[in-house]
Coordinates of C-alpha atoms in Angstrom, one line a residue:
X87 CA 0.0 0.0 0.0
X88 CA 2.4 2.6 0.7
X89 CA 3.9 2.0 -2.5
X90 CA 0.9 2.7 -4.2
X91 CA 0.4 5.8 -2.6
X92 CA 3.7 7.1 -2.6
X93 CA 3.6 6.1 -6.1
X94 CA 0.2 8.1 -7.0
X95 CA 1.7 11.0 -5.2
X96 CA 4.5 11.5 -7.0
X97 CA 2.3 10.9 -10.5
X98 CA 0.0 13.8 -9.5
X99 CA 2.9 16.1 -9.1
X100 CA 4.4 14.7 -12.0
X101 CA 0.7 15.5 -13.9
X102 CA 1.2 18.8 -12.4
X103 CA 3.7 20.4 -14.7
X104 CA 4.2 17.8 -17.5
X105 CA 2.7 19.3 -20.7
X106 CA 1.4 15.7 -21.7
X107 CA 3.3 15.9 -25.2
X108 CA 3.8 12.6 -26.6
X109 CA 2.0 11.1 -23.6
X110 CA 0.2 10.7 -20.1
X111 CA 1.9 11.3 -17.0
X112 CA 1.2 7.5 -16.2
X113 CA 2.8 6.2 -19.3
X114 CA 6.4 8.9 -18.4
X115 CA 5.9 7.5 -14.7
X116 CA 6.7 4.0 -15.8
X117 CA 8.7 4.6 -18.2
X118 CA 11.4 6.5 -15.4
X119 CA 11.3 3.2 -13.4
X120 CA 12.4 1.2 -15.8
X121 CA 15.2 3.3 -16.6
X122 CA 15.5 3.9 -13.2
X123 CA 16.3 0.6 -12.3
X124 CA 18.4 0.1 -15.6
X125 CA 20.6 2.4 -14.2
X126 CA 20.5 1.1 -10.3
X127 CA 19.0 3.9 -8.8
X128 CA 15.5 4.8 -6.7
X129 CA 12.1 5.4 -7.9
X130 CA 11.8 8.9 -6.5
X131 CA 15.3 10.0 -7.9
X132 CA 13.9 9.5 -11.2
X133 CA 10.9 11.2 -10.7
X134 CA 12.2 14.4 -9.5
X135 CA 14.7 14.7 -12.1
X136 CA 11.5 14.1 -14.4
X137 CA 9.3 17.4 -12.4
X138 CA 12.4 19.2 -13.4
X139 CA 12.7 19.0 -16.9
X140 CA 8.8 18.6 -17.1
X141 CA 8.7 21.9 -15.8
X142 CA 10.7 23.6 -18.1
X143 CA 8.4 22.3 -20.6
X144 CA 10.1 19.5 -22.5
X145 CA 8.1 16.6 -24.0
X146 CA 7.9 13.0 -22.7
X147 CA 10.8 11.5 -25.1
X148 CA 12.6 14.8 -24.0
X149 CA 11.9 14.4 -20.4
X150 CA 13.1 10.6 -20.8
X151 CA 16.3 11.3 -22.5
X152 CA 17.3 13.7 -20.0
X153 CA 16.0 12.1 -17.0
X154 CA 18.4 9.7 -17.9
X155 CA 21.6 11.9 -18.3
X156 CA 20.7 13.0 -14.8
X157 CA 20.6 9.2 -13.7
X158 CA 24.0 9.3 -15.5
X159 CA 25.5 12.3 -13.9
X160 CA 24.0 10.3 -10.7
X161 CA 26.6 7.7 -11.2
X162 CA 29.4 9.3 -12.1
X163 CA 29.6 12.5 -10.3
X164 CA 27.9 10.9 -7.1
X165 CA 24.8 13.5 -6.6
X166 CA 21.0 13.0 -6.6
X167 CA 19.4 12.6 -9.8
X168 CA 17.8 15.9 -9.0
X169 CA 21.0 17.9 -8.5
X170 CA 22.2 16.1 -11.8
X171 CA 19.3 17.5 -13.3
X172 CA 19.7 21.4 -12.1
X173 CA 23.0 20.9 -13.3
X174 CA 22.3 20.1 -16.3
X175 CA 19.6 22.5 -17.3
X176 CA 22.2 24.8 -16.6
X177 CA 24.4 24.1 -18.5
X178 CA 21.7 23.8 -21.2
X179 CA 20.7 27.2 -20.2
X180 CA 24.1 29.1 -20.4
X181 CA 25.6 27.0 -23.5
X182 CA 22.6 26.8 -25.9
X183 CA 22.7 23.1 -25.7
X184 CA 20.1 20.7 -27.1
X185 CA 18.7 17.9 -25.7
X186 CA 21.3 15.5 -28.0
X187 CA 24.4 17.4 -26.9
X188 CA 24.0 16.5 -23.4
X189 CA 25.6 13.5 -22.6
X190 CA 28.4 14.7 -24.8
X191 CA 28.9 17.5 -21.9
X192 CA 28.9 14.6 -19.7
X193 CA 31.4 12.6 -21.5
X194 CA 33.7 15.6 -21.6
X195 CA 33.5 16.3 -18.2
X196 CA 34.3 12.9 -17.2
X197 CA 37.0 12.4 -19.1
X198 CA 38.4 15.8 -17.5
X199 CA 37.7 14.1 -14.0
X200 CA 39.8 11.2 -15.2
X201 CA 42.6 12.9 -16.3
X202 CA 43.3 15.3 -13.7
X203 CA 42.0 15.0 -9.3
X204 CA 39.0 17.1 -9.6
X205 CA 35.4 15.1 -9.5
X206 CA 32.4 15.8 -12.2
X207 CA 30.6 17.2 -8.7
X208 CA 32.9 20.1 -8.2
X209 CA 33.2 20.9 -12.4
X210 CA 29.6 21.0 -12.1
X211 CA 29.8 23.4 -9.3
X212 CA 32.5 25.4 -11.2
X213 CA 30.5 25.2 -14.7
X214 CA 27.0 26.5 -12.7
X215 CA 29.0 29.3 -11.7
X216 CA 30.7 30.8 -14.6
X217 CA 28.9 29.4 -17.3
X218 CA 26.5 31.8 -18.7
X219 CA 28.9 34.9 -18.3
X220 CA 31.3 32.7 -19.9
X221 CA 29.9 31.7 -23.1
X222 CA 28.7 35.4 -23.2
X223 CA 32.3 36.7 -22.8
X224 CA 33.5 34.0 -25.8
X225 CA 34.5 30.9 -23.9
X226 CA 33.7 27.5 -25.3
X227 CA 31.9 24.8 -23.0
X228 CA 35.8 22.7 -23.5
X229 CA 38.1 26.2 -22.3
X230 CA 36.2 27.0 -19.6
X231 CA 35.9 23.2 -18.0
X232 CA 39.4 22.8 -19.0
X233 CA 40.1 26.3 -16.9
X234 CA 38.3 25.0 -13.7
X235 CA 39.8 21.6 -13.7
X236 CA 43.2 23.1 -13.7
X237 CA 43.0 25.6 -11.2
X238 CA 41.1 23.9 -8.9
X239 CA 43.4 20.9 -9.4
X240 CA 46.4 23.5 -8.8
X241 CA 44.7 25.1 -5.7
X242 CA 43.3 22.5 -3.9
X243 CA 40.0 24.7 -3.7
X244 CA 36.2 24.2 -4.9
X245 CA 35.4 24.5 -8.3
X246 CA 32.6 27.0 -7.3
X247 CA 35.6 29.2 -5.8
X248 CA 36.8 28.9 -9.4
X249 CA 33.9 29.5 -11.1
X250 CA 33.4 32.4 -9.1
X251 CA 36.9 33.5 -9.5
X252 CA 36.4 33.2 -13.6
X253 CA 33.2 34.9 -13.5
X254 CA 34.8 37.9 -11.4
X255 CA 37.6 38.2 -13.8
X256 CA 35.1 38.2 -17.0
X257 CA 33.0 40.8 -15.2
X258 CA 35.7 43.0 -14.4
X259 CA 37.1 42.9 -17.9
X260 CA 33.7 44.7 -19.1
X261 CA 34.6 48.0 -17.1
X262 CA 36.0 50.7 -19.6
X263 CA 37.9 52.2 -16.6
X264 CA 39.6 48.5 -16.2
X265 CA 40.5 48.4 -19.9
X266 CA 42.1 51.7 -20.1
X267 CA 43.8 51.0 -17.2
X268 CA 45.0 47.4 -18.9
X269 CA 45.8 49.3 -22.3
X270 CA 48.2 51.9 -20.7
X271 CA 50.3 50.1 -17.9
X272 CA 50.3 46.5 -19.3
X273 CA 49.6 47.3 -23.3
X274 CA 46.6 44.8 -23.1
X275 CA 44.2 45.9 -25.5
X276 CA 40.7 44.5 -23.8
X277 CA 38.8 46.4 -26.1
X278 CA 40.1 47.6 -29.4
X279 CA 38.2 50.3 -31.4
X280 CA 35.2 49.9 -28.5
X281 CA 34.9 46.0 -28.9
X282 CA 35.6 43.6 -26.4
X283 CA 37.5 40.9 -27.4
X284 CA 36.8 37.3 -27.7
X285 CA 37.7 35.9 -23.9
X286 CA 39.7 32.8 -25.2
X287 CA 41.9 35.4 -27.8
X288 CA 42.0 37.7 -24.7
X289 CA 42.9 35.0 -22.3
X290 CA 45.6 34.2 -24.5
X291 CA 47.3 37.6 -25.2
X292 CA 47.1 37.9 -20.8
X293 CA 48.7 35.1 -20.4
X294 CA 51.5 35.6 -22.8
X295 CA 52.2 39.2 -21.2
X296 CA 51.4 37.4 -17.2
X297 CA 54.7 35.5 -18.2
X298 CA 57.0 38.8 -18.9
X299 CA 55.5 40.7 -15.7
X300 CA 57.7 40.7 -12.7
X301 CA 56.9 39.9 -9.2
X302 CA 55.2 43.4 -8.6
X303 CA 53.6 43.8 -11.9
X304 CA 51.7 40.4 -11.3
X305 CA 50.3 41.5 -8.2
X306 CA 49.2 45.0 -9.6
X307 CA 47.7 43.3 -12.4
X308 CA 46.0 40.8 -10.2
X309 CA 44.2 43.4 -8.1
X310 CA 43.2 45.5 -11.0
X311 CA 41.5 42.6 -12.5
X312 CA 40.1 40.2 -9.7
X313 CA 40.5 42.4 -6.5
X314 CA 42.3 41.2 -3.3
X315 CA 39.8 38.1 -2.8
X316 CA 40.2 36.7 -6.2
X317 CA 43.6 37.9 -6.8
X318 CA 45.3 34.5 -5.6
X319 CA 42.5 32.3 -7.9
X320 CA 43.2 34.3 -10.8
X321 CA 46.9 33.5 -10.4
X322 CA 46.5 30.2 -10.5
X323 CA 44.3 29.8 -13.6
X324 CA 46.9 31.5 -15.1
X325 CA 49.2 29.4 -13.6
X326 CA 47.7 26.4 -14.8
X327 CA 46.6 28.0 -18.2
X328 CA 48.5 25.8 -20.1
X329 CA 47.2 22.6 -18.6
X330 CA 44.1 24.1 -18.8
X331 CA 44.1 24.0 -23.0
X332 CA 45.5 20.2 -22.4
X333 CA 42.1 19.5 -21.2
X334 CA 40.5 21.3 -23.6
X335 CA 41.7 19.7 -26.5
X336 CA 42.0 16.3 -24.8
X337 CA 37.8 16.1 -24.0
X338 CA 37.1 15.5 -27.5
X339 CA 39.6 12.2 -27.4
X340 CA 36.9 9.7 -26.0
X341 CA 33.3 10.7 -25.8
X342 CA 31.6 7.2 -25.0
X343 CA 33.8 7.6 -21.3
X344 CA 30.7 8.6 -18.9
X345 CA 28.9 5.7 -20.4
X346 CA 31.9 3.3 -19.9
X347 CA 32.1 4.4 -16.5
X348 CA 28.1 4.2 -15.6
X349 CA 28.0 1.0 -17.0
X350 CA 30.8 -0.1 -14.5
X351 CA 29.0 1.8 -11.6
X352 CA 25.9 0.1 -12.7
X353 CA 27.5 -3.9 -12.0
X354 CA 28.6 -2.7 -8.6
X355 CA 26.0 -5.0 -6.2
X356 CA 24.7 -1.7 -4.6
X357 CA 23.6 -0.5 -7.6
X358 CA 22.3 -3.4 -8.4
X359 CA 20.2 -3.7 -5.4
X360 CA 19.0 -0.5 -5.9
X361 CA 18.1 -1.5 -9.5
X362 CA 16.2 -4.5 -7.9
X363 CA 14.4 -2.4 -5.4
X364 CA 13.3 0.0 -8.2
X365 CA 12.1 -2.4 -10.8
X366 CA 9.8 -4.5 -7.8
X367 CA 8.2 -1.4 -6.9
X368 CA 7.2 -0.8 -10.7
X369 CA 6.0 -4.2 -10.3
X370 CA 4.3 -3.7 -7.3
X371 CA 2.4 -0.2 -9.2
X372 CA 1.5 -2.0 -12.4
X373 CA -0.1 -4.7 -10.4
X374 CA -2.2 -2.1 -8.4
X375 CA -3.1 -0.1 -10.8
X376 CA -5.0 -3.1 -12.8
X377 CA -7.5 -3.3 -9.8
X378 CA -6.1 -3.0 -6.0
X379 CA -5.4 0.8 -6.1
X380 CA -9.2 1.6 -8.0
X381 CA -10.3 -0.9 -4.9
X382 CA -8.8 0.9 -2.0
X383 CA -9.8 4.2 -3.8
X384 CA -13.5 3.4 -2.9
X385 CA -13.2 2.1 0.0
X386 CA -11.1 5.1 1.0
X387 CA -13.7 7.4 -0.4
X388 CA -16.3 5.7 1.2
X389 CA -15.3 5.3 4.5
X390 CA -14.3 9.4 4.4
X391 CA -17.7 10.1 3.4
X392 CA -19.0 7.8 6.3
X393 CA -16.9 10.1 8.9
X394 CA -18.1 13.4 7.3
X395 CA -21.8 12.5 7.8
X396 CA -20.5 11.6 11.3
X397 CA -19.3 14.3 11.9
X398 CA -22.1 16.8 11.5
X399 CA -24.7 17.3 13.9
X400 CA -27.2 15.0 12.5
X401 CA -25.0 12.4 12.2
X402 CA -23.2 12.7 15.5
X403 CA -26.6 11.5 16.9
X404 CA -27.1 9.0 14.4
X405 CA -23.9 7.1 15.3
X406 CA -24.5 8.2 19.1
X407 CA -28.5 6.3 19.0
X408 CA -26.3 3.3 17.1
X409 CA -23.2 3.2 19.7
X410 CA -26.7 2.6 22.5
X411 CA -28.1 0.1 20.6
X412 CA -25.2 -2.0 19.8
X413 CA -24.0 -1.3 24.1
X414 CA -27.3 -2.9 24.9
X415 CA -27.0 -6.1 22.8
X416 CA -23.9 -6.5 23.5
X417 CA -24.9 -6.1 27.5
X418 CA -27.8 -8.5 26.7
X419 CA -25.7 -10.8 25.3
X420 CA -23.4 -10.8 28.0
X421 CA -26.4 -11.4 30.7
X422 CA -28.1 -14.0 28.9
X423 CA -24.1 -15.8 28.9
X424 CA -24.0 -15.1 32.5
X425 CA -27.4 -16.5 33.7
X426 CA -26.8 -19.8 31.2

């Protein structure tokens, strides 16, 4: 029973805000749980990644293809389906993406994860950050993952402290006064003939001229650009600039590694249990739902109804007179036991 309801509950919410393109909410619901437990994880994981992308108004073979890059991003990065999917979205959001192109953002971030000691968790983080200002300022999806891993690999530090170190810089480098300032004491044109620059041709050109600074340039440069609180971080995504186009370049090399990896994740016996769980509670709502649940609905409605009537005046007496007349039977029949 609680599976039942649990189940119905979290089908009206998914009615809620699915559009019902390409299907009913019922239909989606168990669709979810078998991928669900394809992929080893829970019932309600599925289902709230699916109220997410349901309610940014994506059809059902959308909302199915992208719950399950979230189940994906599950595995690999080690977050709730959910946060996979806010992730995600956000990336979709800031990058332009379509719904085809994400699990190659997946791939790419995995195969960054694997190749340097920063998790798909904390390029998410970094990515959520920076991301929309980023592609705004010129950065590709591939620089500015390949930016976060590297500092934050170099640093030690979140990649949201990274992202929000990149996002500082990029924000700072829209100020006229900033670019004047860059143009006459560094000769780094920011914004030629009124312009701004591309970020990855601009990123370049810094980095080149970071290298031929001395010790006291550096740090003037760093505060003009970042300020004394992201002065350190943008140091050390310049530091690590060069790695950082390594990653770039290398995320392209194996795009099928996220599902490689899932699939592994997947055979592990938790999973597996999980999977187990998942697919015996679809079993369990399939079942219900061809006569049990439509059973218990009318008794529950009936026996709700009962208590209402009960409730009011009138019927308080009603089941008052009735609690009497069943007392004395069962008082009769005691006596008559008694004197047997």
């Amino acid at each position: 029973p609680r599976t039942l309801t649990e189940s119905g509950l979290q089908t009206a919410r998914l009615g809620q805000v699915f559009s019902g393109i390409g299907g009913s909410a019922e239909t989606l619901r168990d669709q979810l749980l078998a991928m669900a437990a394809a992929n080893g994880r829970s019932s309600e994981e599925a289902l709230a990644a699916s109220i997410i992308f349901s309610r940014a108004g994506y059809a059902r073979l959308q909302v199915l293809e992208l719950t399950r890059s979230a189940l994906l991003a599950a595995n690999i990065a080690e977050v709730t389906a959910a946060q996979g999917a806010e992730f995600l979205l956000g990336i979709m959001n800031a990058f332009g993406d379509r719904v085809g192109q994400v699990n190659t953002r997946l791939a790419e971030l995995n195969l960054v994860s694997n190749t340097s000691k920063v998790s798909v968790k904390e390029l998410f983080a970094g990515m959520a950050v920076a991301g929309s200002i980023a592609h705004q300022a010129g950065l590709s999806f591939e620089q500015l993952s390949g930016i976060v891993a590297a500092a934050a690999q170099q640093t030690g530090q979140s990649g949201n402290r990274i992202g929000t170190a990149i996002k500082s810089a990029l924000v700072g480098l829209s100020d006229p006064n900033l670019q004047k300032n860059l143009q006459q004491t560094f000769d780094i044109k920011v914004a030629p003939g009124g312009e701004l620059r591309e970020a990855s041709d601009l990123l370049n050109e810094i980095f080149v001229r970071y290298q031929e600074m001395t010790k006291a340039e550096r740090g003037s440069f760093l505060f003009s650009v970042a300020g004394k609180t992201q002065g350190s971080r943008l140091a050390a995504i310049l530091d690590s600039y060069v790695s950082a186009l390594v990653h770039a370049t290398n995320q392209q090399l194996n795009l099928n590694s996220a599902e490689k990896e899932n699939t592994a994740i997947v055979a592990t016996l938790k999973n597996q249990l999980s999977g187990l769980v998942t697919e015996w509670e679809r079993f369990i709502v399939i079942q219900g739902n061809r006569g049990p649940m439509q059973t218990l609905n009318e008794i529950t409605k009936a026996f709700h109804n009962l208590l209402v009537v009960a409730n009011t005046p009138i019927g308080s007496t009603l089941v008052t007179a009735l609690s009497a007349i069943l007392t004395l039977g069962v008082a009769r029949t005691a006596l008559t036991a008694i004197t047997a």
